[in-house]
Structure formats: structure tokens, C-alpha cells
Coordinates of C-alpha atoms and ligand atoms in Angstrom, one line a residue:
X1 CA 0.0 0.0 0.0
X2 CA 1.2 3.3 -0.8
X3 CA -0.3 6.1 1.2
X4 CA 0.4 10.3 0.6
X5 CA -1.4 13.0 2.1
X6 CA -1.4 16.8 1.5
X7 CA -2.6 19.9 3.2
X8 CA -6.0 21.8 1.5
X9 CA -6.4 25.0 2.1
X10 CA -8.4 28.1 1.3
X11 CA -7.7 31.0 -1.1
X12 CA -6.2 32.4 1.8
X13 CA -4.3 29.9 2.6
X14 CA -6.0 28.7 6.0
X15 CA -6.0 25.1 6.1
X16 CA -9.6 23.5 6.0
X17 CA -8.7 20.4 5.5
X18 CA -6.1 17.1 4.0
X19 CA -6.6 14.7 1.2
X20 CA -5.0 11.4 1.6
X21 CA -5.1 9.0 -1.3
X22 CA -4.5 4.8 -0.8
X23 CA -2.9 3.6 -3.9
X24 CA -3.0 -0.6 -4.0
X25 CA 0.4 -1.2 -5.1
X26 CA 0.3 -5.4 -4.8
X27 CA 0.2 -6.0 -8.3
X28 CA 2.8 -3.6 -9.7
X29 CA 5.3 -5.0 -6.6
X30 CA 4.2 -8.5 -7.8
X31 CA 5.2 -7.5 -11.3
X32 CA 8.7 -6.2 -10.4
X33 CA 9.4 -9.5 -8.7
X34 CA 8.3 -12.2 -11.6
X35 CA 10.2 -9.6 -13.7
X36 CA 13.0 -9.9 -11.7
X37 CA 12.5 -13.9 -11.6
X38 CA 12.4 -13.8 -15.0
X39 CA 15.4 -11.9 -15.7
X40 CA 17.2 -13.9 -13.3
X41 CA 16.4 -17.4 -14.9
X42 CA 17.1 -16.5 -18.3
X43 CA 20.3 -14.7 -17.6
X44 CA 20.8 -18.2 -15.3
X45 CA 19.8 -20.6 -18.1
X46 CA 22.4 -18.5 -20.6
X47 CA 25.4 -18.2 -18.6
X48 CA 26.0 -22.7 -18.9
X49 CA 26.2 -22.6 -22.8
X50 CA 28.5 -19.4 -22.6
X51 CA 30.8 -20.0 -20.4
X52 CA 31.4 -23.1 -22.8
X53 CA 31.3 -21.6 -26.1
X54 CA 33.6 -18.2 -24.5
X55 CA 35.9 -21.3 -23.0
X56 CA 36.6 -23.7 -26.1
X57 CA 36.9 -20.7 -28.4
X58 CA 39.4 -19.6 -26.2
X59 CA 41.4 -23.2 -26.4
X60 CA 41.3 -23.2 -30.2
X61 CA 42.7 -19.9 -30.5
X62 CA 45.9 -20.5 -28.5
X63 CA 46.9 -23.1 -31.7
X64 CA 49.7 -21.5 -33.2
X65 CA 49.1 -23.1 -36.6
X66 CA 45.3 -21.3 -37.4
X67 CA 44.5 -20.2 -40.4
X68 CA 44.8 -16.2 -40.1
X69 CA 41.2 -15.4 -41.4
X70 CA 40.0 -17.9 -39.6
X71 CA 41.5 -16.6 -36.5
X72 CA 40.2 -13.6 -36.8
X73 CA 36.7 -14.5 -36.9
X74 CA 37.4 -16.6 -33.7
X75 CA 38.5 -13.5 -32.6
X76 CA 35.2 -11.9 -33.0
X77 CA 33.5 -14.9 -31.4
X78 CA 35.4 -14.7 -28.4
X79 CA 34.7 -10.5 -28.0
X80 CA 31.3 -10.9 -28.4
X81 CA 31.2 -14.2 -26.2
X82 CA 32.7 -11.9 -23.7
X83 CA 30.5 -8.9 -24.4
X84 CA 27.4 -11.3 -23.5
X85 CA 29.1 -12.8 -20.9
X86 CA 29.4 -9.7 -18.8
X87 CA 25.8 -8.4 -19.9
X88 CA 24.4 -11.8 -18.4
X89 CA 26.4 -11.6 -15.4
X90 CA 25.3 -7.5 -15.3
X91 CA 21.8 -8.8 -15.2
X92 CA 21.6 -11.5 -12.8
X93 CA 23.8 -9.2 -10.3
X94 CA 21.4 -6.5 -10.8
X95 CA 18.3 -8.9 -10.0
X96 CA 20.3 -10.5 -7.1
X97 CA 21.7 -7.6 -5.6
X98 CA 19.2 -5.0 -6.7
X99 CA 19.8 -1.2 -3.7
X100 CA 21.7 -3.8 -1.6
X101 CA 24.9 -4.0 -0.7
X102 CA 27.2 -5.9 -2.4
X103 CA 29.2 -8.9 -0.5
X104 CA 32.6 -8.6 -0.8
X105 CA 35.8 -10.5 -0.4
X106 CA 38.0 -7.9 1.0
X107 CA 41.7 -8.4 1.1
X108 CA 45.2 -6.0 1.0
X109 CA 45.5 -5.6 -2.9
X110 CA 47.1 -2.7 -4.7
X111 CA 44.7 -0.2 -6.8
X112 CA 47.6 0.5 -8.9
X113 CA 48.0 -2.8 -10.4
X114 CA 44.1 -2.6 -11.0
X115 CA 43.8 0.5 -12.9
X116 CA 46.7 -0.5 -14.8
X117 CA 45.9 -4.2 -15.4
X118 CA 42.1 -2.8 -16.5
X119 CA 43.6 -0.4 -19.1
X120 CA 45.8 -3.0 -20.8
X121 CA 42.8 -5.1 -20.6
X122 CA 40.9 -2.2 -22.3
X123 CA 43.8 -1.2 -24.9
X124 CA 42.7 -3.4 -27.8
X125 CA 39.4 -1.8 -27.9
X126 CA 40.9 1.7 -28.1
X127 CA 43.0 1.0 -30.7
X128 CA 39.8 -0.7 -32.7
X129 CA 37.7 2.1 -31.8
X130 CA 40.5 5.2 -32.7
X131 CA 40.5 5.9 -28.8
X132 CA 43.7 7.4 -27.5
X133 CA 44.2 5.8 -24.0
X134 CA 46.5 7.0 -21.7
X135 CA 47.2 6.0 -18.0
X136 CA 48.7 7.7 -15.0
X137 CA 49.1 5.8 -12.0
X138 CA 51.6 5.3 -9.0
X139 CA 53.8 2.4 -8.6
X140 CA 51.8 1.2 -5.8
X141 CA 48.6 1.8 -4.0
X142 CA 47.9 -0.6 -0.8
X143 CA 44.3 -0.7 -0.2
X144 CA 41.8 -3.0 1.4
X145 CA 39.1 -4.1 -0.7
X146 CA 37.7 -6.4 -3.0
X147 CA 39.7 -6.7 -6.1
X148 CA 38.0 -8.4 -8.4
X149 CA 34.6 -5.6 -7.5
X150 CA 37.1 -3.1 -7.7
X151 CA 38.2 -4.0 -11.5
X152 CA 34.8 -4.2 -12.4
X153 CA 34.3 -0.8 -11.4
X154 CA 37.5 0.5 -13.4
X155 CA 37.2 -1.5 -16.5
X156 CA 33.5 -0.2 -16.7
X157 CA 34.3 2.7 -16.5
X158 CA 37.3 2.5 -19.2
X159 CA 35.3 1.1 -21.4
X160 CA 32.6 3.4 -21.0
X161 CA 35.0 6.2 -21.9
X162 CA 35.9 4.4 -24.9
X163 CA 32.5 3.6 -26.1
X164 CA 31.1 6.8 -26.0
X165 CA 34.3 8.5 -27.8
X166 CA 34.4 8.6 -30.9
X167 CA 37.4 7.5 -33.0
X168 CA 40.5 10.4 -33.1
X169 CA 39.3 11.2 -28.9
X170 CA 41.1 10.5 -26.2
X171 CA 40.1 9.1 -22.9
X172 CA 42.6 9.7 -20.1
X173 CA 42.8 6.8 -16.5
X174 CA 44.8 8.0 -13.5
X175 CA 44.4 6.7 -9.7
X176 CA 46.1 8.6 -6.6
X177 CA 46.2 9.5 -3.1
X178 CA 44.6 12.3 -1.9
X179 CA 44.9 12.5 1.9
X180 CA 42.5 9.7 3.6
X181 CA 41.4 8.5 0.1
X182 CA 41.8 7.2 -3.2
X183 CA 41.1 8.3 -6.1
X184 CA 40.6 6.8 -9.5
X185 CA 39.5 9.3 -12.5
X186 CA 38.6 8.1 -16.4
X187 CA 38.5 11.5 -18.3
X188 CA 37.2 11.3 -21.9
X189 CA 36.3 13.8 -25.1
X190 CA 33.2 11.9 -25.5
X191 CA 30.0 12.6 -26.5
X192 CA 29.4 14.2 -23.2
X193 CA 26.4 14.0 -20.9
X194 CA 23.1 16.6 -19.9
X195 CA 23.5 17.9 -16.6
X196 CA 19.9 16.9 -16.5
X197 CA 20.9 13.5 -16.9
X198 CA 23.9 13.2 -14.6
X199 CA 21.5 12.7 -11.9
X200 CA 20.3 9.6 -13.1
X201 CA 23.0 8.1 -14.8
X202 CA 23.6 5.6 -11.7
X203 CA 19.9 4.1 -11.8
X204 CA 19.4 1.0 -13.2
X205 CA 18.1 0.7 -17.2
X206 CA 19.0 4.7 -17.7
X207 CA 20.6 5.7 -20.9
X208 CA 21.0 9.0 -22.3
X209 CA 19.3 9.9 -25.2
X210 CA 22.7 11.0 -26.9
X211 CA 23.6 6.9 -26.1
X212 CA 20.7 5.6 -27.4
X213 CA 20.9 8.2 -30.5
X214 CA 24.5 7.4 -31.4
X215 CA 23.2 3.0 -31.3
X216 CA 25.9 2.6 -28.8
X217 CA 25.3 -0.6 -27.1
X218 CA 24.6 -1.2 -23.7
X219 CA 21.6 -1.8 -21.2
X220 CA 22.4 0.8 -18.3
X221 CA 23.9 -1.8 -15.8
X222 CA 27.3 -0.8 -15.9
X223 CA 26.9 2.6 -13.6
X224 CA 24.2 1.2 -11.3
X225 CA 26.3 -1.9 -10.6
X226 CA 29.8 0.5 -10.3
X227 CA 27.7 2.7 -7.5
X228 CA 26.8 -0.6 -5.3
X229 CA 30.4 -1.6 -5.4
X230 CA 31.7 1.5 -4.7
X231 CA 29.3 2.2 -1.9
X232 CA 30.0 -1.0 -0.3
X233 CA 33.3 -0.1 -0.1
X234 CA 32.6 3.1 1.7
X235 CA 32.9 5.4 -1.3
X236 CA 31.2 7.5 -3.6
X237 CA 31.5 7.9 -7.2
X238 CA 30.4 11.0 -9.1
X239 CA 30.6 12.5 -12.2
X240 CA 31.3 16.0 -14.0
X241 CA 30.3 16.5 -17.8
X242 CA 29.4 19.1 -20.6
X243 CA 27.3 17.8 -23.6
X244 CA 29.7 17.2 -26.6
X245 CA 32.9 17.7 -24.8
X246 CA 33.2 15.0 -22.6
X247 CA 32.9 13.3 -19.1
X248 CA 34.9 12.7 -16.5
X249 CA 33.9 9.9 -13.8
X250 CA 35.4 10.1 -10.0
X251 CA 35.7 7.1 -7.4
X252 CA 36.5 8.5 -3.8
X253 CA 37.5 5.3 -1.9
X254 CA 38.5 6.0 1.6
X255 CA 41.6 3.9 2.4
X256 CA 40.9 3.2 6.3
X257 CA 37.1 2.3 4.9
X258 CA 33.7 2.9 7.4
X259 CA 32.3 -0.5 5.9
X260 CA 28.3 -0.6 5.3
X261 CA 27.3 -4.3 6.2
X262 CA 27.4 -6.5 3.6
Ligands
ADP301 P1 25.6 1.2 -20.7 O1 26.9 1.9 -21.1 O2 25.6 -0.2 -20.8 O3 24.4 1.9 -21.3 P2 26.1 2.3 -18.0 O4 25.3 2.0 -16.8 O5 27.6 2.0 -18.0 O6 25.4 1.5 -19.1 O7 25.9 3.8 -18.4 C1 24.6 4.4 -18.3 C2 24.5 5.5 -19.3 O8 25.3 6.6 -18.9 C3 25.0 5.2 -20.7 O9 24.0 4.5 -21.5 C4 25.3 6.6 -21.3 O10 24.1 7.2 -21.7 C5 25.8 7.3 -20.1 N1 27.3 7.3 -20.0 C6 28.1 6.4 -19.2 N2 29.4 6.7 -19.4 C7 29.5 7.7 -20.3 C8 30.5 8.5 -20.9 N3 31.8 8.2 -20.6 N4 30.2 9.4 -21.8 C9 28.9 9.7 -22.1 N5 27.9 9.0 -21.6 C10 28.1 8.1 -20.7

């Protein structure tokens, strides 16, 4: 049930009165959950058959002897295997985990080696897409957390920056210390965002216009899911853009973290 109230008054603005209105929300609730059931069986039932297609292609392509043409469509194979392996995965976290905190495994890793692992990771897309990618990072930067959450967080939002700049851009990566925290930035000279959208950009399903415009793919998981991470790690991520001049996305990550339960 979903109950709101507000004052009546009269033209001189005496109150005479409230109006509260009931609204019977069951069945919309009840529809978010099968949809959520749904999504979460599907993305479920897909995951099997592509973690074996994504693993053999995988197998055949470390044979030195392949044909080159037919290496390269392996090649392709294996991106896109990827690409749909990280949407499922997107998916069934955001059904699973949907405004909660996310569980992590913490341990003493180094954000350094992330942000740069995450851009070599990234490099071959850049290089397809015409993306100059650059990366500024310390030697070494202990910090508790959960790595593997953490790298999610970076390599979406590299690949973000490369995505939504076009080719002859330039996205920039660079992680540091800045008194009690760190601090991981991905600059681009992308396509840029609305201010009137910045404030939405970390809710599941949004996409800008300008994204959907462009044919960009993606399904507005990436942010939503980055925020959740971040947050459980007692951060905050944020963002500062100008339509057609590009974006740049911040992740504050205090280093002696005040944990939310997970
Ligand atoms: P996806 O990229 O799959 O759509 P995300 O959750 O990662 O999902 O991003 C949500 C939306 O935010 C994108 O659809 C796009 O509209 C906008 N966005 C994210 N990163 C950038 C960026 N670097 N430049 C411009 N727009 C961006």
C-alpha cells in the first residue's frame, strides 16, 4: 500500500482540511518481482552454454598453426562471447543484488596494479575504436578491498569512456592519493552527458538519449552496478560532464574504509 497526504487550504491559505489518497500497489510489486525472476532465470539458463562456447573458443585460439582469417573471426566470437558474458552476469547481479549491498571478499590488494591491469585489458578496444588511451598511475597503491569488484568498477568505466568517444578522442585513466582516500579518474572527449541526466546516470536501465541516439550498445547496468560496489566499499562515485565535450567519472574510496554491512 502506498499512502500520501497533502494539506487543502483556502484562497487564503487557511488550512480546512487534508486529502490522503491509498494507492493498492500489490500487483505492480508482484510485477517487479516475476520480472525480476524472470530476468534472473534467463540470464541463469544463458550463462551454462556461454561459459562453454567463450571457453573452447578460447582453447582453439591458443593453436599457433590457425588459419589467419579464420583466426580472426574466432577473434570476433570470443569478444562478443565476452560482451554477453558480462551483460548476463550485469543482469543476474542487478536482479540479485538489486539497492543492496554488495558482498565482498575484502583483502590488502594494490589499486595500482588494477587500474593499470584494467587499461591493458581495455587497450585493444581503443585501438579498434581510434581511442587514444593513456594512464597515470603510482607504482603502488595498498588498499583493502575487494579486487575483483574493484576492476569491475575500473574496467567499466574505461570502457565506458571508450565507447562513448568517438574515433581520433582521447580518454585519459589516473588513480592517486589524496589525503585519507583514493582516487581513481577516467577523463574522456566523449559525447558528453546533460546535466539533466547526470542525476540519473547511476539508476538502473538509464541511458542518455545522446547513447541511445548514437546505437551505442549497452543496457544501463554498468553505472548502477559500479555505484553498489563502490558504496560498499565506503565510497562515492560522481561525475562532472558538458554535452559534446566530454565526461569525467570520479571514485573516492577511503583507504581506512567505514564499511556498510554487507
Ligand atoms: P551502458 O553503457 O551499458 O548503457 P552504463 O550504466 O555503464 O550502461 O551507463 C549508463 C548511461 O550513462 C549510458 O547509457 C550513457 O548514456 C551514459 N554514459 C556512461 N558513461 C558515459 C561516458 N563516458 N560518456 C557519455 N555518456 C556516458
Amino acid at each position: 500500500m502506498s499512502i500520501s497526504a497533502r494539506r487543502v487550504e483556502d484562497p487564503n491559505g487557511d488550512l480546512i482540511g487534508a486529502a490522503v489518497s491509498y494507492t493498492d500497489v500489490t500487483d505492480f510489486m508482484r510485477a517487479l518481482q516475476v520480472k525480476d525472476d524472470f530476468i534472473a532465470l534467463v540470464s541463469h539458463e544463458l550463462r551454462t552454454p556461454l561459459t562453454s562456447i567463450v571457453g573452447y573458443v578460447s582453447v582453439a585460439l591458443e593453436r599457433a598453426d590457425l588459419d589467419p582469417l579464420l583466426r580472426k573471426h574466432l577473434e570476433v566470437v570470443a569478444r562478443n562471447g565476452q560482451r554477453l558474458e558480462r551483460l548476463v552476469g550485469d543482469l543476474l547481479e542487478e536482479v540479485q543484488h538489486s539497492g543492496r549491498p554488495v558482498p565482498l571478499q575484502e583483502q590488502g590488494t594494490d589499486l595500482a596494479v588494477i587500474v593499470r591491469e584494467s587499461v591493458v585489458a581495455a587497450r585493444p578496444s581503443a585501438t579498434r575504436a581510434g581511442v587514444h588511451l593513456e594512464v597515470e598511475v603510482p607504482e603502488a597503491i595498498a588498499f583493502t578491498g575487494d579486487p575483483q569488484r574493484l576492476a569491475q568498477v575500473v574496467d567499466n568505466l574505461v570502457s565506458n569512456a571508450i565507447k562513448y568517444t568517438g574515433s581520433g578522442g582521447r580518454a585519459h585513466v589516473r588513480a592517486s592519493v589524496d589525503g585519507a582516500c583514493a582516487v581513481i579518474r577516467v577523463r574522456d572527449t566523449g559525447i558528453g552527458i546533460k546535466r539533466e541526466d547526470q542525476g540519473q546516470l547511476f539508476t538502473r536501465f538509464f541511458r542518455t538519449r545522446e547513447a541511445t541516439l548514437s546505437a551505442i550498445q549497452g543496457v544501463g547496468l554498468g553505472l548502477s552496478i559500479s555505484k553498489s560496489i563502490v558504496e560498499s566499499h565506503g565510497g562515492l562515485i560522481e561525475v562532472d560532464s558538458e554535452l559534446g565535450r566530454g565526461s569525467e567519472f570520479r571514485v573516492v574510496l577511503p583507504m581506512q574504509a567505514e564499511r556498510m554491512a554487507s
